[in-house]
Every structure is written in C-alpha cells, then in structure tokens.
PDB file of C-alpha atoms in Angstrom:
ATOM      1  CA  MET O   1     -57.426 -15.712 -86.286  1.00 37.00           C
ATOM      2  CA  TRP O   2     -58.486 -13.416 -82.525  1.00 37.00           C
ATOM      3  CA  GLY O   3     -58.586  -9.248 -82.988  1.00 39.00           C
ATOM      4  CA  TYR O   4     -60.507  -8.493 -85.791  1.00 41.00           C
ATOM      5  CA  ARG O   5     -63.625  -8.129 -87.202  1.00 43.00           C
ATOM      6  CA  TYR O   6     -64.322  -8.769 -91.165  1.00 45.00           C
ATOM      7  CA  PRO O   7     -62.214  -6.972 -93.776  1.00 46.00           C
ATOM      8  CA  ASP O   8     -64.212  -4.545 -96.005  1.00 49.00           C
ATOM      9  CA  HIS O   9     -63.476  -3.468 -99.410  1.00 49.00           C
ATOM     10  CA  SER O  10     -62.514   0.155 -99.763  1.00 51.00           C
ATOM     11  CA  GLY O  11     -61.267   2.490-102.736  1.00 50.00           C
ATOM     12  CA  SER O  12     -63.258   1.970-106.119  1.00 50.00           C
ATOM     13  CA  PHE O  13     -64.797  -1.058-105.697  1.00 48.00           C
ATOM     14  CA  ARG O  14     -67.112   0.242-102.714  1.00 48.00           C
ATOM     15  CA  ARG O  15     -67.924   3.090-105.136  1.00 42.00           C
ATOM     16  CA  THR O  16     -68.782   0.312-107.430  1.00 48.00           C
ATOM     17  CA  ARG O  17     -66.159   1.560-109.941  1.00 50.00           C
ATOM     18  CA  SER O  18     -64.357  -1.727-111.695  1.00 53.00           C
ATOM     19  CA  CYS O  19     -60.894  -2.207-111.424  1.00 50.00           C
ATOM     20  CA  TRP O  20     -59.072  -5.103-111.760  1.00 46.00           C
ATOM     21  CA  TRP O  21     -55.980  -4.132-110.987  1.00 47.00           C
ATOM     22  CA  VAL O  22     -56.104  -3.042-107.423  1.00 53.00           C
ATOM     23  CA  SER O  23     -58.055  -3.885-104.182  1.00 62.00           C
ATOM     24  CA  SER O  24     -57.974  -2.469-101.082  1.00 62.00           C
ATOM     25  CA  TYR O  25     -59.225  -3.585 -97.811  1.00 62.00           C
ATOM     26  CA  LEU O  26     -59.582  -2.025 -94.676  1.00 59.00           C
ATOM     27  CA  LEU O  27     -59.017  -4.443 -91.235  1.00 63.00           C
ATOM     28  CA  PRO O  28     -60.766  -3.168 -88.458  1.00 64.00           C
ATOM     29  CA  ILE O  29     -59.313  -4.290 -84.939  1.00 64.00           C
ATOM     30  CA  SER O  30     -60.358  -4.513 -81.481  1.00 66.00           C
ATOM     31  CA  PHE O  31     -57.947  -5.810 -79.353  1.00 57.00           C
ATOM     32  CA  LEU O  32     -56.712  -7.186 -75.671  1.00 52.00           C
ATOM     33  CA  THR O  33     -53.503  -5.601 -75.936  1.00 68.00           C
ATOM     34  CA  TYR O  34     -51.773  -3.465 -78.059  1.00 68.00           C
ATOM     35  CA  THR O  35     -48.935  -6.370 -78.087  1.00 73.00           C
ATOM     36  CA  GLN O  36     -51.905  -8.517 -79.602  1.00 73.00           C
ATOM     37  CA  ALA O  37     -52.679  -5.935 -81.959  1.00 71.00           C
ATOM     38  CA  LEU O  38     -49.516  -5.210 -83.793  1.00 75.00           C
ATOM     39  CA  ARG O  39     -49.716  -9.291 -84.538  1.00 78.00           C
ATOM     40  CA  VAL O  40     -52.701  -9.189 -86.890  1.00 79.00           C
ATOM     41  CA  LEU O  41     -50.603  -8.056 -89.559  1.00 82.00           C
ATOM     42  CA  PRO O  42     -48.034 -10.528 -89.527  1.00 85.00           C
ATOM     43  CA  ILE O  43     -50.052 -13.334 -89.061  1.00 84.00           C
ATOM     44  CA  LEU O  44     -52.465 -12.999 -91.908  1.00 84.00           C
ATOM     45  CA  LEU O  45     -49.847 -12.058 -94.345  1.00 88.00           C
ATOM     46  CA  GLN O  46     -47.368 -14.851 -93.418  1.00 90.00           C
ATOM     47  CA  ARG O  47     -50.627 -16.795 -94.269  1.00 88.00           C
ATOM     48  CA  LEU O  48     -51.743 -15.383 -97.478  1.00 87.00           C
ATOM     49  CA  HIS O  49     -47.694 -15.815 -98.334  1.00 91.00           C
ATOM     50  CA  GLU O  50     -47.513 -19.556 -97.593  1.00 91.00           C
ATOM     51  CA  GLU O  51     -50.870 -20.046 -99.883  1.00 88.00           C
ATOM     52  CA  ASN O  52     -49.093 -18.371-102.198  1.00 90.00           C
ATOM     53  CA  ILE O  53     -51.590 -15.811-102.836  1.00 87.00           C
ATOM     54  CA  ILE O  54     -49.013 -12.825-102.143  1.00 91.00           C
ATOM     55  CA  VAL O  55     -46.969 -13.290-104.936  1.00 92.00           C
ATOM     56  CA  ALA O  56     -44.670 -10.282-105.015  1.00 93.00           C
ATOM     57  CA  ASP O  57     -44.132  -7.250-101.555  1.00 93.00           C
ATOM     58  CA  LEU O  58     -44.333  -3.341-102.915  1.00 90.00           C
ATOM     59  CA  GLY O  59     -42.514  -1.179-100.260  1.00 72.00           C
ATOM     60  CA  GLY O  60     -42.431  -2.562 -97.961  1.00 61.00           C
ATOM     61  CA  GLU O  61     -44.687  -3.361 -94.362  1.00 61.00           C
ATOM     62  CA  ASP O  62     -45.385  -0.382 -92.349  1.00 60.00           C
ATOM     63  CA  ASN O  63     -46.512  -2.617 -89.249  1.00 61.00           C
ATOM     64  CA  ASP O  64     -44.735  -0.743 -86.270  1.00 61.00           C
ATOM     65  CA  GLU O  65     -48.523   0.895 -84.618  1.00 69.00           C
ATOM     66  CA  LEU O  66     -52.074  -0.209 -84.979  1.00 71.00           C
ATOM     67  CA  GLU O  67     -52.471   1.457 -88.066  1.00 77.00           C
ATOM     68  CA  ALA O  68     -50.273  -0.816 -90.238  1.00 80.00           C
ATOM     69  CA  LYS O  69     -50.567  -1.089 -93.851  1.00 82.00           C
ATOM     70  CA  TYR O  70     -49.377  -2.687 -96.712  1.00 85.00           C
ATOM     71  CA  MET O  71     -48.964  -2.689 -99.771  1.00 87.00           C
ATOM     72  CA  GLY O  72     -48.202  -6.281-102.759  1.00 89.00           C
ATOM     73  CA  LEU O  73     -49.157  -8.479-105.716  1.00 91.00           C
ATOM     74  CA  CYS O  74     -51.555 -11.098-105.230  1.00 86.00           C
ATOM     75  CA  ARG O  75     -53.986 -13.624-106.879  1.00 87.00           C
ATOM     76  CA  ARG O  76     -56.375 -16.038-106.256  1.00 82.00           C
ATOM     77  CA  SER O  77     -55.137 -19.288-108.373  1.00 84.00           C
ATOM     78  CA  PRO O  78     -51.632 -19.492-110.796  1.00 86.00           C
ATOM     79  CA  VAL O  79     -53.931 -18.681-113.357  1.00 90.00           C
ATOM     80  CA  ASP O  80     -55.868 -15.931-112.080  1.00 85.00           C
ATOM     81  CA  ARG O  81     -54.670 -12.113-112.517  1.00 86.00           C
ATOM     82  CA  VAL O  82     -52.000 -10.045-110.398  1.00 89.00           C
ATOM     83  CA  ARG O  83     -53.107  -7.734-108.828  1.00 84.00           C
ATOM     84  CA  ARG O  84     -52.175  -4.697-106.803  1.00 83.00           C
ATOM     85  CA  ILE O  85     -53.247  -5.539-102.777  1.00 82.00           C
ATOM     86  CA  ASP O  86     -53.313  -2.558-100.217  1.00 80.00           C
ATOM     87  CA  ILE O  87     -54.002  -4.294 -96.523  1.00 81.00           C
ATOM     88  CA  LEU O  88     -55.093  -1.240 -93.666  1.00 80.00           C
ATOM     89  CA  THR O  89     -55.288  -2.350 -89.995  1.00 80.00           C
ATOM     90  CA  ILE O  90     -57.506   0.331 -87.817  1.00 80.00           C
ATOM     91  CA  PRO O  91     -58.209   0.428 -84.483  1.00 82.00           C
ATOM     92  CA  PHE O  92     -61.842  -0.670 -84.701  1.00 80.00           C
ATOM     93  CA  GLU O  93     -62.820   2.927 -82.556  1.00 85.00           C
ATOM     94  CA  GLN O  94     -61.857   4.693 -86.376  1.00 87.00           C
ATOM     95  CA  TRP O  95     -63.244   2.460 -88.410  1.00 84.00           C
ATOM     96  CA  GLY O  96     -65.929   5.276 -90.047  1.00 89.00           C
ATOM     97  CA  ALA O  97     -63.578   7.308 -89.977  1.00 91.00           C
ATOM     98  CA  ALA O  98     -61.495   4.895 -92.118  1.00 87.00           C
ATOM     99  CA  LEU O  99     -64.371   3.866 -94.168  1.00 87.00           C
ATOM    100  CA  VAL O 100     -64.775   7.849 -95.366  1.00 89.00           C
ATOM    101  CA  TYR O 101     -61.329   8.207 -96.253  1.00 86.00           C
ATOM    102  CA  PHE O 102     -60.058   5.486 -97.854  1.00 82.00           C
ATOM    103  CA  THR O 103     -63.550   5.130-100.184  1.00 81.00           C
ATOM    104  CA  GLY O 104     -63.488   8.608-101.600  1.00 75.00           C
ATOM    105  CA  ASP O 105     -63.322   9.475-104.388  1.00 79.00           C
ATOM    106  CA  ASP O 106     -60.561  12.418-104.241  1.00 85.00           C
ATOM    107  CA  ILE O 107     -62.642  14.741-104.612  1.00 90.00           C
ATOM    108  CA  PHE O 108     -65.192  13.816-102.312  1.00 91.00           C
ATOM    109  CA  ASN O 109     -62.756  13.395 -99.531  1.00 91.00           C
ATOM    110  CA  ARG O 110     -61.120  16.790-100.474  1.00 93.00           C
ATOM    111  CA  SER O 111     -64.892  19.049-100.285  1.00 95.00           C
ATOM    112  CA  MET O 112     -65.865  16.819 -96.345  1.00 96.00           C
ATOM    113  CA  ARG O 113     -62.381  18.086 -95.295  1.00 94.00           C
ATOM    114  CA  LEU O 114     -62.624  21.710 -96.697  1.00 95.00           C
ATOM    115  CA  LEU O 115     -66.017  21.786 -94.842  1.00 96.00           C
ATOM    116  CA  ALA O 116     -64.764  20.033 -91.771  1.00 95.00           C
ATOM    117  CA  ASN O 117     -62.249  22.814 -92.175  1.00 91.00           C
ATOM    118  CA  LYS O 118     -65.048  25.946 -92.413  1.00 93.00           C
ATOM    119  CA  LYS O 119     -66.988  24.308 -89.569  1.00 93.00           C
ATOM    120  CA  GLY O 120     -63.960  24.609 -87.238  1.00 88.00           C
ATOM    121  CA  MET O 121     -63.587  21.027 -87.522  1.00 92.00           C
ATOM    122  CA  SER O 122     -60.858  18.721 -88.914  1.00 93.00           C
ATOM    123  CA  LEU O 123     -61.445  15.219 -90.675  1.00 95.00           C
ATOM    124  CA  ASN O 124     -58.915  12.589 -91.517  1.00 92.00           C
ATOM    125  CA  GLN O 125     -58.336   8.923 -90.912  1.00 88.00           C
ATOM    126  CA  ARG O 126     -59.131   8.559 -88.218  1.00 90.00           C
ATOM    127  CA  GLY O 127     -62.184  10.644 -87.023  1.00 95.00           C
ATOM    128  CA  LEU O 128     -63.394  14.184 -86.885  1.00 97.00           C
ATOM    129  CA  TYR O 129     -62.050  16.576 -84.344  1.00 96.00           C
ATOM    130  CA  ASP O 130     -63.579  19.574 -82.814  1.00 95.00           C
ATOM    131  CA  GLY O 131     -60.918  22.456 -81.499  1.00 91.00           C
ATOM    132  CA  VAL O 132     -57.969  21.287 -83.598  1.00 87.00           C
ATOM    133  CA  VAL O 133     -55.727  24.431 -84.025  1.00 85.00           C
ATOM    134  CA  ARG O 134     -53.122  24.835 -86.889  1.00 83.00           C
ATOM    135  CA  ASP O 135     -50.391  27.868 -87.224  1.00 88.00           C
ATOM    136  CA  PRO O 136     -51.805  29.930 -89.899  1.00 87.00           C
ATOM    137  CA  LYS O 137     -48.611  30.380 -91.352  1.00 92.00           C
ATOM    138  CA  THR O 138     -46.982  26.479 -90.576  1.00 91.00           C
ATOM    139  CA  ARG O 139     -50.394  24.952 -90.723  1.00 84.00           C
ATOM    140  CA  LEU O 140     -48.821  22.771 -88.265  1.00 87.00           C
ATOM    141  CA  LYS O 141     -51.250  21.597 -85.285  1.00 84.00           C
ATOM    142  CA  THR O 142     -50.635  23.548 -81.915  1.00 89.00           C
ATOM    143  CA  ALA O 143     -54.269  21.861 -80.324  1.00 88.00           C
ATOM    144  CA  VAL O 144     -55.168  18.679 -81.335  1.00 85.00           C
ATOM    145  CA  GLY O 145     -58.732  19.406 -80.600  1.00 91.00           C
ATOM    146  CA  ARG O 146     -61.059  16.664 -79.302  1.00 95.00           C
ATOM    147  CA  ILE O 147     -62.769  13.332 -81.126  1.00 95.00           C
ATOM    148  CA  ILE O 148     -66.484  14.179 -82.216  1.00 96.00           C
ATOM    149  CA  ALA O 149     -67.325  11.520 -84.318  1.00 95.00           C
ATOM    150  CA  SER O 150     -65.116   8.447 -85.532  1.00 93.00           C
ATOM    151  CA  ARG O 151     -67.347   5.140 -85.850  1.00 90.00           C
ATOM    152  CA  THR O 152     -69.534   5.506 -87.847  1.00 92.00           C
ATOM    153  CA  GLU O 153     -69.492   7.026 -91.278  1.00 92.00           C
ATOM    154  CA  GLN O 154     -73.123   7.981 -90.370  1.00 95.00           C
ATOM    155  CA  GLU O 155     -72.109   9.900 -87.966  1.00 96.00           C
ATOM    156  CA  ILE O 156     -69.432  11.535 -89.610  1.00 97.00           C
ATOM    157  CA  PHE O 157     -72.106  12.931 -91.969  1.00 97.00           C
ATOM    158  CA  ARG O 158     -73.922  13.688 -89.160  1.00 97.00           C
ATOM    159  CA  ALA O 159     -71.475  16.017 -87.240  1.00 97.00           C
ATOM    160  CA  LEU O 160     -70.699  17.447 -90.818  1.00 97.00           C
ATOM    161  CA  GLY O 161     -74.461  18.221 -91.530  1.00 97.00           C
ATOM    162  CA  VAL O 162     -73.898  16.385 -95.130  1.00 96.00           C
ATOM    163  CA  PRO O 163     -76.879  13.851 -95.994  1.00 96.00           C
ATOM    164  CA  TRP O 164     -76.158  10.883 -95.986  1.00 93.00           C
ATOM    165  CA  GLN O 165     -74.626   9.319 -99.748  1.00 91.00           C
ATOM    166  CA  GLU O 166     -73.984   5.747-100.176  1.00 87.00           C
ATOM    167  CA  PRO O 167     -70.134   5.077-101.454  1.00 84.00           C
ATOM    168  CA  HIS O 168     -71.757   4.837-105.717  1.00 81.00           C
ATOM    169  CA  GLU O 169     -73.071   8.241-104.741  1.00 86.00           C
ATOM    170  CA  ARG O 170     -69.646  10.123-103.470  1.00 85.00           C
ATOM    171  CA  VAL O 171     -68.179   9.825-107.102  1.00 80.00           C
ATOM    172  CA  ARG O 172     -67.110  13.743-107.975  1.00 74.00           C
ATOM    173  CA  ALA O 173     -64.541  13.139-110.439  1.00 70.00           C
TER     174      ALA O 173
END
C-alpha cells in the first residue's frame, strides 16, 4: 500500500514492558495529496477486518484528519488471545515527537513537557515549539509559536538539553 512508512510499536512494548493486552502502533504517513493520506487508515482497517484480524471496534475511528486514531480488538488467529490494538496515523514530519509522546511513560512525558515549559517552549505529540504564549488565567494559547524539533526523538532531546535515553530507560513509575 502506498503512502506510509513501516508501522512502529509504541507504548509499553517499546519500553520493553510486557503488556499482552494492548498493542499500539504509529503509522507515519508521507503523502502525495491530502486526500490520499486520509485514505490510509480506512484501507488498512478494511484489510484487517477482511482477514479477521480485527474482531471488534472500540469507540469508532477518528479519521477526519492526518492524525487519525483507531482503537479495536484483534488477534492473529482464532486460537490467539484477543488484545486491544491502537493505530495512530501521523504526518511523517511529526514522527519523532509522536514516538516520544506515545512511548511514555506518563511520568517521563510530564517531566519532558514541564522542562520544555520552564525553557519557554511547548512539547506535544506534534513537536517541540518555541514562542508559544498562553493566557496565564485560562492557559489557552494566544500564540502558537514555531516548531523547532519534531522529526526525530534525538532532535527533541537535544533541543531540550536532555541526554539521550533509550525507550526502556524512560520508565519512571
């Protein structure tokens, strides 16, 4: 299928923490047109349903944007355990930021976002931004800033001045 690079595990699997009941995948998409990019997840899901890999849908798919998300239940064969599957499509340019965000763990993520905030930056699943301004009372953004790092995890760590940590070293809980 056109339009995407290999999927990658995220979450506890990437941190080498065994979690048999959920598999999370990031699917970075580079595309020729916006319309083609929007078709990647529906085509993939149709194929997984046809091959009886997905056995149930949970909460419907959110597939109106390039950052589409799907949650369901799957198994490789009728004798395998059923496990939850999360599939997220992301623009390729946001690959590194998405890996940081979805690999976690939650305490690690909060500490990275807090550090970014203390340095006058903002970190989310799309990237590391400089010049973001928030209203002090509502915390709503009044200026979106400019992206300074998003393609690789290393780029984000470097921009924050944090020594590189492999996913299995990011466990804080």
